[in-house]
């Protein structure tokens, strides 16, 4: 089984040289720590920066330089700063090559729910709806089951949707799955996790073809 | 051309109960602190506030929420504010949550003479309820309408008496877009400089969009999530 860092490391393998990438809050943020050294990617934060760098050293925090999670950040050489409309022009206009975000539920058609639990959690969608409606390449990073052990990979999302038929790939603590014709196509399984374990933790339609290799994060 | 006013109290003159205000900022970054403080002290309520976020319990728009001066919030993300969540769930506060990119575009449209536009964001979700859907290139889009406000209140780093503004870092965010969409736009700045001191090539908001400007006496610039890394030894 992978931990959150393992999920981040696996997704980092998807990065390609020259890509512009938007990382959501939570597990996706960790991906920035595991970019393969031989490639160069620029991270976008939708509050208005391209070329986001690591957190600042203590004492060097700048209240005027934050990411979309409201965390203090730094900018790297080559960074640029812009207003929120320009930022979403990059997103809507499909100038970003990869979007990674967390989710509460994903359906086997690629629907995603990650912004609202009716009557309980009211935080808002932020930029998530704009991101999922326009991005070509969306990977969801999340745990396979919720805190009560229920599957988050469903036939149909129960929670209010963030977007429809948009997720391309899901990386969880148990598996890598692609969304394609017929449902979740199992591509890789986490170390120590069997295909049967994944089947048992997946409520949506799961398609298993051929040998399923183990995820490599080294 | 001199749009300079004496301070926040004079700048918000004319703001009345029931009006619609736009307030710049993302989280607590780039919010018009001095004008918010003046609004807390002014006897205005039933406000509709358009702002990406709603502050935290004891800073930013949270201060207006505490005093129940806000009737309706139009935002994209309102986490980090317990009082907001309480008022919303109890029905005391009306809330319109809209996708962040649509919010930005609606403000820009409002200031640009574009009454409405189509965007893919929110299709198939509850955001789409009651909205016209139209297909372009085989893909569904929602009709979203422009937003304007009686007053837009923005915060910039530097400004001049003409109302020209320059922002710093990610404190820019919604400020330039909202500056365009106010019937009256108020800019509070950290540094008010003489005409000609700002390089025209680097101005973010041309002064035509700004009606009143002042230098805030102080800025707390509170940090919401202070994150740091260890120095390599």
GROMACS .gro file of C-alpha atoms in nm, chain A:
model
  218
    1UNK     CA    1   0.000   0.000   0.000
    2UNK     CA    2   0.121   0.352  -0.074
    3UNK     CA    3   0.115   0.641   0.172
    4UNK     CA    4   0.043   0.999   0.060
    5UNK     CA    5   0.407   1.052  -0.032
    6UNK     CA    6   0.400   0.731  -0.238
    7UNK     CA    7   0.097   0.859  -0.429
    8UNK     CA    8   0.278   1.189  -0.492
    9UNK     CA    9   0.593   1.008  -0.610
   10UNK     CA   10   0.394   0.791  -0.850
   11UNK     CA   11   0.217   1.092  -1.003
   12UNK     CA   12   0.548   1.277  -1.031
   13UNK     CA   13   0.650   1.009  -1.283
   14UNK     CA   14   0.380   1.140  -1.517
   15UNK     CA   15   0.548   1.482  -1.544
   16UNK     CA   16   0.716   1.570  -1.871
   17UNK     CA   17   0.983   1.824  -1.947
   18UNK     CA   18   0.841   2.167  -2.035
   19UNK     CA   19   0.498   2.109  -1.885
   20UNK     CA   20   0.295   2.368  -1.698
   21UNK     CA   21   0.120   2.199  -1.407
   22UNK     CA   22  -0.152   2.300  -1.161
   23UNK     CA   23  -0.151   2.114  -0.831
   24UNK     CA   24  -0.451   2.117  -0.598
   25UNK     CA   25  -0.447   2.134  -0.220
   26UNK     CA   26  -0.350   1.825  -0.017
   27UNK     CA   27  -0.169   1.525  -0.168
   28UNK     CA   28  -0.121   1.702  -0.506
   29UNK     CA   29   0.089   1.976  -0.342
   30UNK     CA   30   0.342   1.710  -0.235
   31UNK     CA   31   0.417   1.623  -0.599
   32UNK     CA   32   0.633   1.935  -0.635
   33UNK     CA   33   0.887   1.772  -0.402
   34UNK     CA   34   0.941   1.472  -0.632
   35UNK     CA   35   0.995   1.619  -0.978
   36UNK     CA   36   1.255   1.403  -1.154
   37UNK     CA   37   1.582   1.602  -1.154
   38UNK     CA   38   1.635   1.569  -1.528
   39UNK     CA   39   1.314   1.753  -1.622
   40UNK     CA   40   1.186   2.106  -1.584
   41UNK     CA   41   0.822   2.185  -1.507
   42UNK     CA   42   0.656   2.511  -1.403
   43UNK     CA   43   0.393   2.507  -1.134
   44UNK     CA   44   0.093   2.736  -1.167
   45UNK     CA   45  -0.117   2.846  -0.873
   46UNK     CA   46  -0.454   2.981  -0.977
   47UNK     CA   47  -0.440   3.284  -0.749
   48UNK     CA   48  -0.195   3.422  -1.002
   49UNK     CA   49   0.159   3.287  -1.029
   50UNK     CA   50   0.356   3.072  -1.270
   51UNK     CA   51   0.694   2.952  -1.154
   52UNK     CA   52   0.601   2.888  -0.794
   53UNK     CA   53   0.895   2.782  -0.580
   54UNK     CA   54   0.928   2.605  -0.245
   55UNK     CA   55   0.815   2.744   0.091
   56UNK     CA   56   1.034   3.034   0.214
   57UNK     CA   57   1.290   3.002   0.490
   58UNK     CA   58   1.162   3.110   0.832
   59UNK     CA   59   1.184   3.488   0.857
   60UNK     CA   60   1.157   3.535   0.479
   61UNK     CA   61   0.780   3.488   0.447
   62UNK     CA   62   0.613   3.750   0.227
   63UNK     CA   63   0.243   3.816   0.296
   64UNK     CA   64   0.211   3.925  -0.068
   65UNK     CA   65   0.331   3.592  -0.207
   66UNK     CA   66   0.101   3.298  -0.144
   67UNK     CA   67  -0.040   2.998  -0.331
   68UNK     CA   68  -0.404   2.903  -0.379
   69UNK     CA   69  -0.393   2.719  -0.045
   70UNK     CA   70  -0.302   3.056   0.113
   71UNK     CA   71   0.040   2.921   0.211
   72UNK     CA   72   0.347   3.142   0.193
   73UNK     CA   73   0.564   3.051  -0.108
   74UNK     CA   74   0.860   3.177  -0.309
   75UNK     CA   75   0.895   3.248  -0.680
   76UNK     CA   76   1.165   3.095  -0.900
   77UNK     CA   77   1.372   3.266  -1.170
   78UNK     CA   78   1.144   3.296  -1.474
   79UNK     CA   79   0.829   3.329  -1.264
   80UNK     CA   80   0.543   3.557  -1.366
   81UNK     CA   81   0.253   3.707  -1.176
   82UNK     CA   82  -0.089   3.796  -1.313
   83UNK     CA   83  -0.450   3.866  -1.222
   84UNK     CA   84  -0.713   3.598  -1.159
   85UNK     CA   85  -0.877   3.631  -1.501
   86UNK     CA   86  -0.546   3.581  -1.680
   87UNK     CA   87  -0.483   3.284  -1.454
   88UNK     CA   88  -0.806   3.117  -1.555
   89UNK     CA   89  -0.742   3.204  -1.919
   90UNK     CA   90  -0.440   2.973  -1.886
   91UNK     CA   91  -0.666   2.706  -1.738
   92UNK     CA   92  -0.975   2.745  -1.958
   93UNK     CA   93  -0.764   2.805  -2.266
   94UNK     CA   94  -0.589   2.470  -2.211
   95UNK     CA   95  -0.241   2.613  -2.179
   96UNK     CA   96  -0.177   2.393  -1.874
   97UNK     CA   97  -0.065   2.040  -1.955
   98UNK     CA   98  -0.156   1.865  -1.629
   99UNK     CA   99  -0.399   1.924  -1.344
  100UNK     CA  100  -0.379   1.711  -1.030
  101UNK     CA  101  -0.645   1.742  -0.764
  102UNK     CA  102  -0.793   1.559  -0.469
  103UNK     CA  103  -1.146   1.421  -0.459
  104UNK     CA  104  -1.408   1.288  -0.222
  105UNK     CA  105  -1.565   1.068  -0.494
  106UNK     CA  106  -1.490   0.971  -0.853
  107UNK     CA  107  -1.733   0.781  -1.075
  108UNK     CA  108  -1.641   0.517  -1.332
  109UNK     CA  109  -1.743   0.763  -1.607
  110UNK     CA  110  -1.494   1.021  -1.482
  111UNK     CA  111  -1.730   1.242  -1.282
  112UNK     CA  112  -1.573   1.405  -0.977
  113UNK     CA  113  -1.714   1.539  -0.649
  114UNK     CA  114  -1.481   1.733  -0.424
  115UNK     CA  115  -1.638   2.058  -0.309
  116UNK     CA  116  -1.945   2.012  -0.094
  117UNK     CA  117  -2.106   1.786   0.164
  118UNK     CA  118  -2.467   1.909   0.185
  119UNK     CA  119  -2.564   2.038   0.529
  120UNK     CA  120  -2.217   1.980   0.665
  121UNK     CA  121  -1.925   2.122   0.479
  122UNK     CA  122  -1.967   2.452   0.299
  123UNK     CA  123  -1.638   2.576   0.168
  124UNK     CA  124  -1.698   2.637  -0.199
  125UNK     CA  125  -1.550   2.507  -0.521
  126UNK     CA  126  -1.273   2.764  -0.555
  127UNK     CA  127  -1.113   2.704  -0.893
  128UNK     CA  128  -1.189   2.332  -0.909
  129UNK     CA  129  -1.490   2.358  -1.141
  130UNK     CA  130  -1.301   2.574  -1.391
  131UNK     CA  131  -1.005   2.334  -1.378
  132UNK     CA  132  -1.200   2.013  -1.433
  133UNK     CA  133  -1.427   2.162  -1.702
  134UNK     CA  134  -1.138   2.264  -1.923
  135UNK     CA  135  -0.826   2.062  -1.849
  136UNK     CA  136  -0.740   1.789  -2.097
  137UNK     CA  137  -0.533   1.587  -1.859
  138UNK     CA  138  -0.675   1.547  -1.509
  139UNK     CA  139  -0.531   1.310  -1.253
  140UNK     CA  140  -0.705   1.258  -0.921
  141UNK     CA  141  -0.485   1.182  -0.619
  142UNK     CA  142  -0.674   1.037  -0.325
  143UNK     CA  143  -0.719   0.750  -0.083
  144UNK     CA  144  -0.911   0.456  -0.232
  145UNK     CA  145  -1.162   0.450   0.057
  146UNK     CA  146  -1.296   0.709   0.299
  147UNK     CA  147  -1.247   0.718   0.675
  148UNK     CA  148  -1.535   0.474   0.720
  149UNK     CA  149  -1.377   0.228   0.478
  150UNK     CA  150  -1.625   0.297   0.198
  151UNK     CA  151  -1.509   0.307  -0.162
  152UNK     CA  152  -1.447   0.648  -0.318
  153UNK     CA  153  -1.444   0.494  -0.666
  154UNK     CA  154  -1.813   0.464  -0.741
  155UNK     CA  155  -2.064   0.376  -1.012
  156UNK     CA  156  -2.214   0.719  -0.955
  157UNK     CA  157  -2.108   1.006  -0.728
  158UNK     CA  158  -2.342   1.063  -0.433
  159UNK     CA  159  -2.211   1.411  -0.346
  160UNK     CA  160  -2.274   1.726  -0.552
  161UNK     CA  161  -2.056   1.713  -0.864
  162UNK     CA  162  -1.760   1.935  -0.942
  163UNK     CA  163  -1.748   1.821  -1.305
  164UNK     CA  164  -1.873   1.550  -1.538
  165UNK     CA  165  -1.675   1.297  -1.746
  166UNK     CA  166  -1.346   1.476  -1.695
  167UNK     CA  167  -1.109   1.262  -1.486
  168UNK     CA  168  -0.862   1.063  -1.694
  169UNK     CA  169  -0.660   0.880  -1.429
  170UNK     CA  170  -0.686   0.806  -1.057
  171UNK     CA  171  -0.388   0.728  -0.836
  172UNK     CA  172  -0.476   0.596  -0.490
  173UNK     CA  173  -0.299   0.425  -0.203
  174UNK     CA  174  -0.399   0.093  -0.368
  175UNK     CA  175  -0.382   0.139  -0.742
  176UNK     CA  176  -0.339   0.335  -1.065
  177UNK     CA  177  -0.658   0.329  -1.272
  178UNK     CA  178  -0.753   0.490  -1.602
  179UNK     CA  179  -1.109   0.589  -1.681
  180UNK     CA  180  -1.207   0.449  -2.017
  181UNK     CA  181  -1.483   0.259  -2.194
  182UNK     CA  182  -1.674   0.052  -1.939
  183UNK     CA  183  -1.528   0.197  -1.620
  184UNK     CA  184  -1.205   0.199  -1.418
  185UNK     CA  185  -0.927   0.017  -1.603
  186UNK     CA  186  -0.680  -0.120  -1.350
  187UNK     CA  187  -0.324  -0.041  -1.465
  188UNK     CA  188  -0.101  -0.090  -1.162
  189UNK     CA  189  -0.137  -0.213  -0.806
  190UNK     CA  190   0.044  -0.084  -0.498
  191UNK     CA  191   0.314  -0.302  -0.340
  192UNK     CA  192   0.159  -0.573  -0.123
  193UNK     CA  193  -0.190  -0.512  -0.262
  194UNK     CA  194  -0.366  -0.784  -0.463
  195UNK     CA  195  -0.608  -0.739  -0.750
  196UNK     CA  196  -0.872  -0.889  -0.522
  197UNK     CA  197  -0.802  -0.622  -0.257
  198UNK     CA  198  -0.855  -0.352  -0.520
  199UNK     CA  199  -1.172  -0.517  -0.648
  200UNK     CA  200  -1.307  -0.531  -0.292
  201UNK     CA  201  -1.234  -0.161  -0.235
  202UNK     CA  202  -1.384  -0.046  -0.568
  203UNK     CA  203  -1.760   0.001  -0.592
  204UNK     CA  204  -1.758   0.125  -0.953
  205UNK     CA  205  -1.711  -0.100  -1.253
  206UNK     CA  206  -1.352  -0.231  -1.253
  207UNK     CA  207  -1.192  -0.371  -1.565
  208UNK     CA  208  -0.894  -0.601  -1.517
  209UNK     CA  209  -0.709  -0.707  -1.829
  210UNK     CA  210  -0.391  -0.912  -1.833
  211UNK     CA  211  -0.118  -0.897  -1.575
  212UNK     CA  212  -0.134  -0.597  -1.341
  213UNK     CA  213   0.219  -0.480  -1.257
  214UNK     CA  214   0.321  -0.336  -0.922
  215UNK     CA  215   0.360   0.042  -0.886
  216UNK     CA  216   0.724   0.149  -0.877
  217UNK     CA  217   0.799   0.464  -0.682
  218UNK     CA  218   1.175   0.428  -0.645
   0.00000   0.00000   0.00000
